[in-house]
Coordinates of C-alpha atoms in Angstrom, one line a residue:
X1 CA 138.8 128.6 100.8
X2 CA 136.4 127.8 98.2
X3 CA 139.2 126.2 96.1
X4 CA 140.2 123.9 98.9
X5 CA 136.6 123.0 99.7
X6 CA 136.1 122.1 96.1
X7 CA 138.9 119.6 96.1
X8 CA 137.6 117.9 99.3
X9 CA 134.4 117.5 97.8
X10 CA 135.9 116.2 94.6
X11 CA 138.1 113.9 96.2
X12 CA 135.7 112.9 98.7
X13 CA 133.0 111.6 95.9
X14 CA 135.5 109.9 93.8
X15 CA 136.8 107.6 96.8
X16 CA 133.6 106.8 97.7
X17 CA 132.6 105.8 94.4
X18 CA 135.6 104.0 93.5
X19 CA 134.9 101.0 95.1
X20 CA 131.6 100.7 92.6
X21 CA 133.0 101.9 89.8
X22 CA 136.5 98.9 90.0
X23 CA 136.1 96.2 87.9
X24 CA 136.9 92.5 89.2
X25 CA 137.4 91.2 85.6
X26 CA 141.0 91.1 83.7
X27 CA 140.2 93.3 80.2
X28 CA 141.6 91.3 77.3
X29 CA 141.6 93.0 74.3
X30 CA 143.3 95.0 71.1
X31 CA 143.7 97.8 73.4
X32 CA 145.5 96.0 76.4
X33 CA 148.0 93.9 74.8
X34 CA 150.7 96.4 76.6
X35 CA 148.8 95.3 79.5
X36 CA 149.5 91.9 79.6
X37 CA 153.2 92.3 78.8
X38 CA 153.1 95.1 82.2
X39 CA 151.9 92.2 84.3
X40 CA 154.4 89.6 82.9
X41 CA 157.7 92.2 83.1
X42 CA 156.2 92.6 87.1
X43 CA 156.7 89.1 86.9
X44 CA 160.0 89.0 85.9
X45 CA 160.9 91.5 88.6
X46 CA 159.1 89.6 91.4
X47 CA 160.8 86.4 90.1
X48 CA 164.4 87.9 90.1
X49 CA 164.7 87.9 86.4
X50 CA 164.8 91.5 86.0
X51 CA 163.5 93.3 83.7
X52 CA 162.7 91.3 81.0
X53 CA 159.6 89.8 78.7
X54 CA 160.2 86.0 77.7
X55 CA 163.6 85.7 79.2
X56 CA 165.0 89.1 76.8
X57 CA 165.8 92.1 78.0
X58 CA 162.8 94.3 77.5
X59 CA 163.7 97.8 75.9
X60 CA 160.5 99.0 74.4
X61 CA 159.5 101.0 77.2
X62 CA 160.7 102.2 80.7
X63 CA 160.1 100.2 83.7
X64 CA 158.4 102.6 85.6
X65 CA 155.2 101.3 85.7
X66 CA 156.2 97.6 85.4
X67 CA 157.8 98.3 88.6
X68 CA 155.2 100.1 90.4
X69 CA 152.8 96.9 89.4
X70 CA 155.3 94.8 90.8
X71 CA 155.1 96.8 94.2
X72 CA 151.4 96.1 94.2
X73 CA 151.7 92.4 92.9
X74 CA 154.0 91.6 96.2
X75 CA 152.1 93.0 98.7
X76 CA 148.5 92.2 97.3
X77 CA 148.9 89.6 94.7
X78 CA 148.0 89.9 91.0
X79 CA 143.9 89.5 91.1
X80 CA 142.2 91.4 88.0
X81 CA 140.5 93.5 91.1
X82 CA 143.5 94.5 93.0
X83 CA 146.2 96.1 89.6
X84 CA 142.6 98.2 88.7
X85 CA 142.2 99.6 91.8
X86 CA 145.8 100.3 91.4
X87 CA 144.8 102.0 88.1
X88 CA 141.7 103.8 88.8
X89 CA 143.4 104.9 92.4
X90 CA 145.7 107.2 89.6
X91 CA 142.5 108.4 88.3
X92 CA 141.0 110.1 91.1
X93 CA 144.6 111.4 91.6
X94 CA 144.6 112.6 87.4
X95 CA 141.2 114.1 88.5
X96 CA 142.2 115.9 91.6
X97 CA 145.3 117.4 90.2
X98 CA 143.4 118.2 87.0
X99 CA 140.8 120.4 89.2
X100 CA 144.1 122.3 91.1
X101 CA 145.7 122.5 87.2
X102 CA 142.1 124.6 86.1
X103 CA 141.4 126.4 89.2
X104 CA 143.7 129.4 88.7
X105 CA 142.7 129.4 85.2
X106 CA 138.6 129.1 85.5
X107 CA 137.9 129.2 88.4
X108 CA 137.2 126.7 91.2
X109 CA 133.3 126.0 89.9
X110 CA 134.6 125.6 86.2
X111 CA 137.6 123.5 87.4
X112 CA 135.2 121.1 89.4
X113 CA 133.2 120.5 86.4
X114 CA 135.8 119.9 84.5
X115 CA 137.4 117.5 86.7
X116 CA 133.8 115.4 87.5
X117 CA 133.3 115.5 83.9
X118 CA 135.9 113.3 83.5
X119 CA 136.0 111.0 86.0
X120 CA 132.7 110.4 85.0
X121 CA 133.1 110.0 81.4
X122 CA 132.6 106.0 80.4
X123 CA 136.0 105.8 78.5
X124 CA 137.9 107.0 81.1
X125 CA 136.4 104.9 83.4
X126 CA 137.2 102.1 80.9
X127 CA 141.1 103.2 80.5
X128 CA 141.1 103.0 84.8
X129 CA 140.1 99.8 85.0
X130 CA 142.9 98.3 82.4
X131 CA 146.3 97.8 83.8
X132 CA 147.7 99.9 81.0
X133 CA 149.9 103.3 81.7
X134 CA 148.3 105.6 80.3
X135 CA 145.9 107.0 83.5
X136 CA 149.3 107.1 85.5
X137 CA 151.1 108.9 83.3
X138 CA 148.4 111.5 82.8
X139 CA 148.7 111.2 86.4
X140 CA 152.0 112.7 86.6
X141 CA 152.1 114.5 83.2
X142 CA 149.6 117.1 85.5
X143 CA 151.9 117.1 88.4
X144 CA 154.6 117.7 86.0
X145 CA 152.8 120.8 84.7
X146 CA 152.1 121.9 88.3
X147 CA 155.6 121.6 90.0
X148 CA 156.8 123.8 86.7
X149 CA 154.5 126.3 87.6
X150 CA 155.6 126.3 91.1
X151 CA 159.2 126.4 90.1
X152 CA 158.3 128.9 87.6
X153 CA 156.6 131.6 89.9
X154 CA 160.0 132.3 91.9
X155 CA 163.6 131.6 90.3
X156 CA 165.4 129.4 92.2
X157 CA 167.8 126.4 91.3
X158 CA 166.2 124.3 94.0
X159 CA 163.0 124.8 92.1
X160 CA 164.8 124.3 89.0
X161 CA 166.4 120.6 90.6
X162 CA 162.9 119.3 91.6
X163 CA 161.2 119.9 88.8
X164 CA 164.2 118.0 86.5
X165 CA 163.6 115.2 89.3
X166 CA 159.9 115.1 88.9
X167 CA 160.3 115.2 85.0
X168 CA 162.5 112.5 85.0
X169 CA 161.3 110.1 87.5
X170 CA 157.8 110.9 85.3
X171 CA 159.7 109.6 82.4
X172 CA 160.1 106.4 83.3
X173 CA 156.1 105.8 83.6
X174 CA 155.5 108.0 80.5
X175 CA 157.7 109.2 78.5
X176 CA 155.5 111.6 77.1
X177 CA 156.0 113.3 80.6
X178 CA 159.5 114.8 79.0
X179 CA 157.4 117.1 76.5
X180 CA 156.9 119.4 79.9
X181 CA 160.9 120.0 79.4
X182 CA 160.5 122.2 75.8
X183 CA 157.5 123.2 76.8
X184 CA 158.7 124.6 80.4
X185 CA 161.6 126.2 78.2
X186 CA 159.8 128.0 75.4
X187 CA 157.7 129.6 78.8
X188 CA 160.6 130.6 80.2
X189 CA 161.9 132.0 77.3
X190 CA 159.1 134.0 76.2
X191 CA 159.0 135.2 80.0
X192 CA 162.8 136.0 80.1
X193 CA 163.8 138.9 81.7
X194 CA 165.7 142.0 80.0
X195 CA 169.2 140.9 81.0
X196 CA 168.2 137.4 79.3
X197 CA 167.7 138.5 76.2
X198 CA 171.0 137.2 74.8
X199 CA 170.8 132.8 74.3
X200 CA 173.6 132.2 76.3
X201 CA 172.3 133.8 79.1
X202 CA 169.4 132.3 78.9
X203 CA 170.8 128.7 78.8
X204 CA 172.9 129.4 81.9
X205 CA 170.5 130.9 84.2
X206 CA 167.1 129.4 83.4
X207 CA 167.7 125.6 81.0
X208 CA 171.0 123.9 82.1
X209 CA 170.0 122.8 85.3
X210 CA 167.0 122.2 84.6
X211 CA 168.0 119.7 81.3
X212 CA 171.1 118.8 82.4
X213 CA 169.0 117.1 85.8
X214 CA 166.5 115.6 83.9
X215 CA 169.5 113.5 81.8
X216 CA 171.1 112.6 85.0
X217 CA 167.5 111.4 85.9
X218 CA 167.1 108.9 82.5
X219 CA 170.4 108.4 81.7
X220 CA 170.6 105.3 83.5
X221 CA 167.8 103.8 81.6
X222 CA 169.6 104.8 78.6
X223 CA 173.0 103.2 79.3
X224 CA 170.8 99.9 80.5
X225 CA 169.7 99.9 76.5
X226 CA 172.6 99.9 75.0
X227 CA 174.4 97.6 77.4
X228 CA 171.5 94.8 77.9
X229 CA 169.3 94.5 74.7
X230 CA 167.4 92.0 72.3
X231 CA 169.0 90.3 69.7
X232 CA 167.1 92.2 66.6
X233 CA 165.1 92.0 64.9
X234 CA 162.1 90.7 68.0
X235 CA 159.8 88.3 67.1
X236 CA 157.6 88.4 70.3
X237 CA 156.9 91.9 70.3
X238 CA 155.4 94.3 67.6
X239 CA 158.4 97.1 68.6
X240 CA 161.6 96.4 68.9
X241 CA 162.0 100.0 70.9
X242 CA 160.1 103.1 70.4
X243 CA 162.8 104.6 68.5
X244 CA 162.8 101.6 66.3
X245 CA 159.5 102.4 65.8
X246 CA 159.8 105.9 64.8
X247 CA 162.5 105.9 62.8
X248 CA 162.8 102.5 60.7
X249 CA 160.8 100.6 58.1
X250 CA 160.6 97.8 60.4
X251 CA 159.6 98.3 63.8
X252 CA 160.8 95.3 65.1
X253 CA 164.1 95.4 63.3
X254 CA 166.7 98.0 64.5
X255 CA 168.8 97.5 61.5
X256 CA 166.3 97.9 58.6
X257 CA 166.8 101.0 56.6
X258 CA 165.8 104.2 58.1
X259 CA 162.3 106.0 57.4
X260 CA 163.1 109.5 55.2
X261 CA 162.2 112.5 57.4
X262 CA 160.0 113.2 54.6
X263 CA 157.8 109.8 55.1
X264 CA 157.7 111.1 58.8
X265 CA 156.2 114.1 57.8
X266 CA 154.1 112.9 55.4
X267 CA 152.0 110.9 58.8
X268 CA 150.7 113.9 59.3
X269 CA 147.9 113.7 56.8
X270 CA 146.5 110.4 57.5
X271 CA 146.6 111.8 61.4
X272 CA 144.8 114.5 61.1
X273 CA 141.3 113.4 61.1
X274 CA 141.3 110.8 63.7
X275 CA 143.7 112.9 65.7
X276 CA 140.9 116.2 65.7
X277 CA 137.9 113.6 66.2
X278 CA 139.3 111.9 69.0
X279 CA 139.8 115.2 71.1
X280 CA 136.4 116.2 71.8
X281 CA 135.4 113.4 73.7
X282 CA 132.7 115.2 74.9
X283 CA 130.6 114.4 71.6
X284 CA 132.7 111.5 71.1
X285 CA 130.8 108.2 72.0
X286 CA 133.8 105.9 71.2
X287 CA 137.2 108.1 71.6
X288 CA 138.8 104.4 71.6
X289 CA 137.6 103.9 68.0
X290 CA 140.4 102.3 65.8
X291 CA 141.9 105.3 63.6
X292 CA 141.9 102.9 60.4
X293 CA 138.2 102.7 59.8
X294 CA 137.7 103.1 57.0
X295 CA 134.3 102.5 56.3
X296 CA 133.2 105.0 58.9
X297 CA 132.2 108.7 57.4
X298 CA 133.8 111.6 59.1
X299 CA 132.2 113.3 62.0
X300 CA 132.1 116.5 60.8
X301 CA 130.8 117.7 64.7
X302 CA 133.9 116.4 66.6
X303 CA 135.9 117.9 63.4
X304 CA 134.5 121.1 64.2
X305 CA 134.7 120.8 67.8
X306 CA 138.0 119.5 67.8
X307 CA 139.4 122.5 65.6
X308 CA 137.7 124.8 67.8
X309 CA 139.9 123.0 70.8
X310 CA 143.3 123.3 68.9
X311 CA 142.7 126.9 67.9
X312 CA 141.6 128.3 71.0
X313 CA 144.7 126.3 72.8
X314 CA 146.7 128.0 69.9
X315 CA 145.6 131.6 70.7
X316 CA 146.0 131.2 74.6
X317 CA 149.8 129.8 73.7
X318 CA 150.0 133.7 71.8
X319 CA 148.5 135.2 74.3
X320 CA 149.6 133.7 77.7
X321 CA 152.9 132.0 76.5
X322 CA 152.8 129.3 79.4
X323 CA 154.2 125.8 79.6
X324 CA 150.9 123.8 79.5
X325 CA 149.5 125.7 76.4
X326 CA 153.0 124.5 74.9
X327 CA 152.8 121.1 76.2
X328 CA 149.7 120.7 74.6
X329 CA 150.2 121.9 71.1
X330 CA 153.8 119.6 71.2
X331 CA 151.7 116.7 72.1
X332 CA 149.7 117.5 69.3
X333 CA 152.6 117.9 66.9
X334 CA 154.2 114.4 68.4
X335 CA 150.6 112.6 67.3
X336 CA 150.5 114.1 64.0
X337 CA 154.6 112.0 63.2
X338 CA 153.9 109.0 65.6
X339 CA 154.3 106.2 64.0
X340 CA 151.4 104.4 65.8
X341 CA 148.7 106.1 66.5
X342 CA 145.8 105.7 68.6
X343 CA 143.0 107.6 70.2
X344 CA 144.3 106.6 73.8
X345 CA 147.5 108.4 73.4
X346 CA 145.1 111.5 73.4
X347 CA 143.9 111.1 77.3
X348 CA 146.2 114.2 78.1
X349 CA 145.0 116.6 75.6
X350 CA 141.2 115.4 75.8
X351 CA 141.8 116.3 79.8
X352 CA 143.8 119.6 79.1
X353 CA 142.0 120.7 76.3
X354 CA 138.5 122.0 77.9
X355 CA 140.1 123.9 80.7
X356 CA 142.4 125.8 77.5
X357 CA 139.1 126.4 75.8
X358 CA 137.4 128.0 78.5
X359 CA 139.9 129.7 80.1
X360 CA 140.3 131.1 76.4
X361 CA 136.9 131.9 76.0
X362 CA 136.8 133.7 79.3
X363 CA 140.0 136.1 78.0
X364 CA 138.5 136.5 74.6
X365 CA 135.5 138.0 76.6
X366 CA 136.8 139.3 79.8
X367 CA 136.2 143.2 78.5
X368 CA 133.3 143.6 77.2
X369 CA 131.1 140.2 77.4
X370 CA 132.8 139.1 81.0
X371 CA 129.5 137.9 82.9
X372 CA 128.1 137.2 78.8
X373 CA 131.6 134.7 78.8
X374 CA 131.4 133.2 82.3
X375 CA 127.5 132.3 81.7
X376 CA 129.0 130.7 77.9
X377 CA 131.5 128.8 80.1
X378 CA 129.5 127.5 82.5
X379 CA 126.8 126.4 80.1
X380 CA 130.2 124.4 78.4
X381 CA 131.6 122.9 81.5
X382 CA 127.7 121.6 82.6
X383 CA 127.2 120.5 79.2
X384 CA 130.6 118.0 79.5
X385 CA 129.5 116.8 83.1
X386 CA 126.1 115.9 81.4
X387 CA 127.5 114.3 78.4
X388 CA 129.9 112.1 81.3
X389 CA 126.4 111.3 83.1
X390 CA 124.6 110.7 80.6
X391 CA 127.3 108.0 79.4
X392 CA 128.1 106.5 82.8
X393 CA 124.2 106.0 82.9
X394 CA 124.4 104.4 79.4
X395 CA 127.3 102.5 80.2
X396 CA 128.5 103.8 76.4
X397 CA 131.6 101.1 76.3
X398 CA 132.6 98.6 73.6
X399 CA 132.2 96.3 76.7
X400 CA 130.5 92.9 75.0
X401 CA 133.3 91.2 72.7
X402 CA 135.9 92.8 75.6
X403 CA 134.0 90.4 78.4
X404 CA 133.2 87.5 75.7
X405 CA 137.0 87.2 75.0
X406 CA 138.0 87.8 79.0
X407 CA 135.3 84.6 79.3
X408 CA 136.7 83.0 76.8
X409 CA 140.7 82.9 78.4
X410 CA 139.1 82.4 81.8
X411 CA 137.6 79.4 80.6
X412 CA 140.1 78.0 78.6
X413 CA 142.9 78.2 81.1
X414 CA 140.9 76.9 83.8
X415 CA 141.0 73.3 81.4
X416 CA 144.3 73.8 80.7
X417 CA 146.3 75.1 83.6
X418 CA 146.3 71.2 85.2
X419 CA 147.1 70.1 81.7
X420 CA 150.4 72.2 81.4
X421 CA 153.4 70.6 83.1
X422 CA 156.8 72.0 81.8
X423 CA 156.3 72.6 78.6
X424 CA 157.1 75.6 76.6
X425 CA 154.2 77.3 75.4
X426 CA 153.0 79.1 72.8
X427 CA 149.7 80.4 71.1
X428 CA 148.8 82.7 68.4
X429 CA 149.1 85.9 70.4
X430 CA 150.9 84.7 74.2
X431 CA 150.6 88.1 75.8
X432 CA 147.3 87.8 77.5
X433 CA 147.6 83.4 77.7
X434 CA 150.5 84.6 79.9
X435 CA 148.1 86.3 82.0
X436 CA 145.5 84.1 82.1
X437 CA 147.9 80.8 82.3
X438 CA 149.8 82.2 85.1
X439 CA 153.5 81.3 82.8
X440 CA 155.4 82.2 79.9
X441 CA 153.6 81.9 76.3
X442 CA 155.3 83.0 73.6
X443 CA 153.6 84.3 70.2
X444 CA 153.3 82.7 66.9
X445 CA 150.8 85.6 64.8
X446 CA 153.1 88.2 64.6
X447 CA 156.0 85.6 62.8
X448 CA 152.9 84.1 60.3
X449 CA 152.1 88.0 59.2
X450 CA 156.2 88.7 59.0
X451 CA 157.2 85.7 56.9
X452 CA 154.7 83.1 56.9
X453 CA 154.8 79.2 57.6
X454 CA 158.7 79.0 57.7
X455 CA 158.9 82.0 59.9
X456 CA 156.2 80.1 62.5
X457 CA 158.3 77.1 62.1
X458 CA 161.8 79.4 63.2
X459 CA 159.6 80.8 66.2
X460 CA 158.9 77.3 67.2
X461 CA 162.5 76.1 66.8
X462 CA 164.1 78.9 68.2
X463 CA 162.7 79.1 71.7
X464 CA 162.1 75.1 71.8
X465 CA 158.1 75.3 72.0
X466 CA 156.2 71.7 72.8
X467 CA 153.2 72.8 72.5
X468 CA 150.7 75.0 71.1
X469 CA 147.2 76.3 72.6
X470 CA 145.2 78.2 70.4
X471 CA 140.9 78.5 71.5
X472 CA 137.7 78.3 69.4
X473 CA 136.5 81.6 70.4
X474 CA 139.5 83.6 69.5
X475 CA 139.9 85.0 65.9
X476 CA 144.2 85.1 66.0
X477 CA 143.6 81.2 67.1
X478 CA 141.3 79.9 64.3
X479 CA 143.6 81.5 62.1
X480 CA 146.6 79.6 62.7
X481 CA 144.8 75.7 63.1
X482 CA 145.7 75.2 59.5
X483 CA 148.7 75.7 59.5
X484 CA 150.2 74.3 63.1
X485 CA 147.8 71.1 62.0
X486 CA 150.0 70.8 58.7
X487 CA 153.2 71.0 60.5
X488 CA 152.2 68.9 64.1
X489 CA 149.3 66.8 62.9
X490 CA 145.7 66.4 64.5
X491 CA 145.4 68.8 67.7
X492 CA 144.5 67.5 71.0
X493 CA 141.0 69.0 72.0
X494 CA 140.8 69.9 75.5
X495 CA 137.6 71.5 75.9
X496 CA 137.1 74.5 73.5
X497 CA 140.9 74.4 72.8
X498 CA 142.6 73.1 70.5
X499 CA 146.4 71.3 71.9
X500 CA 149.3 70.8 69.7
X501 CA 151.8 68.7 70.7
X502 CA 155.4 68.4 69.3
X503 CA 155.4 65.0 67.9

């Protein structure tokens, strides 16, 4: 009962503070590039186009959530305030499910203050109000983790088919939702039963159906790649696929030469640090910090605090042996070899983590130091609520140049937008211009850092730009005046942009 009540009263606080807590601006920045090409792949779905970026095939990530935003675009329309309701409406679910993930580990109390903690905490309020995946898919990476311990509490192939379903549908938001399958079967396996002992057994009875249903699930998805892709290598996107990514020197080219398992490994050092420091986020005032830094010293408390994290997860995967203790230390291991990383990619662990720690602090004392352990815990879990309040209050968000540049596009495309007949457009960086300019822009930076002025000038030939918008206020813009003013002459100024026109 007092479970249930909990999650009422958690619920019933976050939707009544949502509405306060959604923001009505558009967030255009480093962080939300994805963001913008979400909202222009909706586009292409609502249009008819399917699902495609610029008039390609887009294979760089499932559609899942490009698909979802599309639901919301048709019925609601594409304002800034309706796609982060969307978002931050997958937050309170994260939270909820978060609080029913911890309550038969801690406790309904220590759950709750878990969960408040962080729906409170500023960055996480932050990550619900950009149109970006990553609050969904933590979303259903926790649902995952909960249908697996359903399924996993009483053997039963219908169990075994939902959960693949639930996986795989998950995967198409989130890929890193398919870490729950080698996670769900290194549980099982250390749970096996006597007449399981042998592998084969093992397979047949408690991992084929449950594998074989989540490749029936993506499968499709798969085929779709390899049937309808880009021409490589991409010029209007930093990946060319997340595969690309991971396993060639060029991200963007699929048929540059292949990264030696031994560079892959070797991530792992530069990782470490701002993989630790970013899981603490409890003593963490900017978890969104940019990993290459590298005039910032360490922070030798989140170090600490993180390590303490990892190695209490680490015992309880000893000890316990479940699927969300393993989910967590593969994540960790997937971030150490990603090719990109960044403190966002972390939401999952920074939301599992605390509940692990506590719930391994209570074990580690539940003989002789049990009320001694619960007082340590709840001291913890108050702590991590205050730090959230105290940061809310602050409003401890890298907010200022995020609204400056959001001003900046707003203001800029309001000149421009009458300006703009048929033309093909382009700009230093198109993915949020798309946004703001309601059409397709196509980007110039990422050819000028690939190859230079005769790259630019193939970008502009190849997709038949006229003309080229690039704003005062906007660093990636400045940059290129120089060089589209040596190859189309004096710009047109339109306000505080500069127009280049195809002579």
């Amino acid at each position: 009962m007092l479970a249930w009540t909990g999650l009422g009263v958690l619920v019933f606080g976050m939707l009544a503070a949502l509405p306060f807590l959604v923001e009505h601006g558009y967030e255009a920045s480093d962080e939300t590039n994805d963001a913008s090409i979400y909202v222009a792949t909706a586009r292409a779905l609502l249009a008819g186009d399917g699902y495609s970026y610029l008039g390609e095939p887009f294979i760089v990530r499932p559609p899942g959530f490009a698909v979802m935003l599309a639901g919301v675009m048709r019925v609601f329309g594409d304002s800034a305030f309706v796609m982060n309701l969307f978002v931050s409406s997958w937050g309170v679910l994260a939270c909820a499910l978060l609080y029913v993930f911890g309550v038969k580990r801690i406790g309904a109390p220590l759950a709750f203050l878990c969960s408040a903690a962080l729906f409170l905490h500023p960055e996480f309020r932050r990550m619900s109000n950009q149109v970006m995946s990553d609050v969904p898919g933590l979303a259903l990476v926790l649902a995952c983790l909960l249908v697996e311990r359903w399924a996993s509490s009483r053997r039963s192939w219908r169990r075994d088919l939902v959960l693949a379903v639930v996986i795989g549908a998950s995967g198409y938001v989130r890929t890193l939702a398919l870490l729950v399958i080698p996670a769900t079967l290194l549980g099982r396996w250390f749970a096996r039963a006597e007449g399981e002992r042998l592998i084969g057994a093992f397979l047949r009875t408690r991992a084929v159906l449950l594998v074989a249903g989540v490749v029936v699930c993506v499968a499709p998805w798969s085929v779709r790649c390899m049937l309808r892709h880009p021409v490589p290598p991409v010029d209007q996107t930093f990946l060319y696929s997340y595969g690309t990514g991971m396993w060639h020197e060029r991200p963007y080219d699929p048929e540059s030469p292949v990264v030696s398992p031994a560079r892959v490994l070797g991530r792992a050092a530069e990782r470490v640090e701002p993989l630790v420091t970013s899981l603490p986020w409890v003593v963490n005032a900017r978890p969104e910090a940019s990993d290459d830094a590298a005039d910032e010293s360490t922070d030798w408390v989140a170090v600490a605090f993180g390590a303490l994290l990892l190695a209490s997860t680490a015992w309880l995967c000893v000890e316990r042996r479940r699927a969300g203790e393993f989910f967590a230390l593969l994540t960790v291991l997937l971030l150490l070899v990603y090719f990109a990383f960044r403190p966002r990619l972390v939401l999952p662990l920074q939301a599992l983590l605390p509940v692990l720690f506590i719930e391994a602090g209570l074990a580690m004392t539940q003989r002789a130091w049990s009320r001694a352990g619960r007082g340590v815990a709840v001291v913890f879990s108050a702590l991590i609520v205050a730090r959230g309040v105290h940061g809310f209050a602050a409003g401890v968000r890298d907010g200022g140049s995020n609204t400056l540049r959001g001003a900046s596009y707003t203001a800029a495309a309001s000149v421009l937008r009458p300006r703009l007949g048929e033309e093909r457009v382009a700009s230093a960086i198109g993915w949020h211009w798309s946004v703001y300019l309601d059409r397709p822009v196509w980007s110039l930076a990422l050819a000028a850092r690939r190859g230079g002025a005769s790259a630019v000038q193939a970008v502009l030939a190849r997709h038949r730009i006229d003309t080229v918008v690039l704003a005062d206020a906007l660093p990636e813009d400045r940059a290129l005046v120089p060089l589209l003013t040596r190859l189309w002459g004096e710009p047109d100024r339109v306000g505080d942009v500069s127009v280049f026109r195809r002579r």
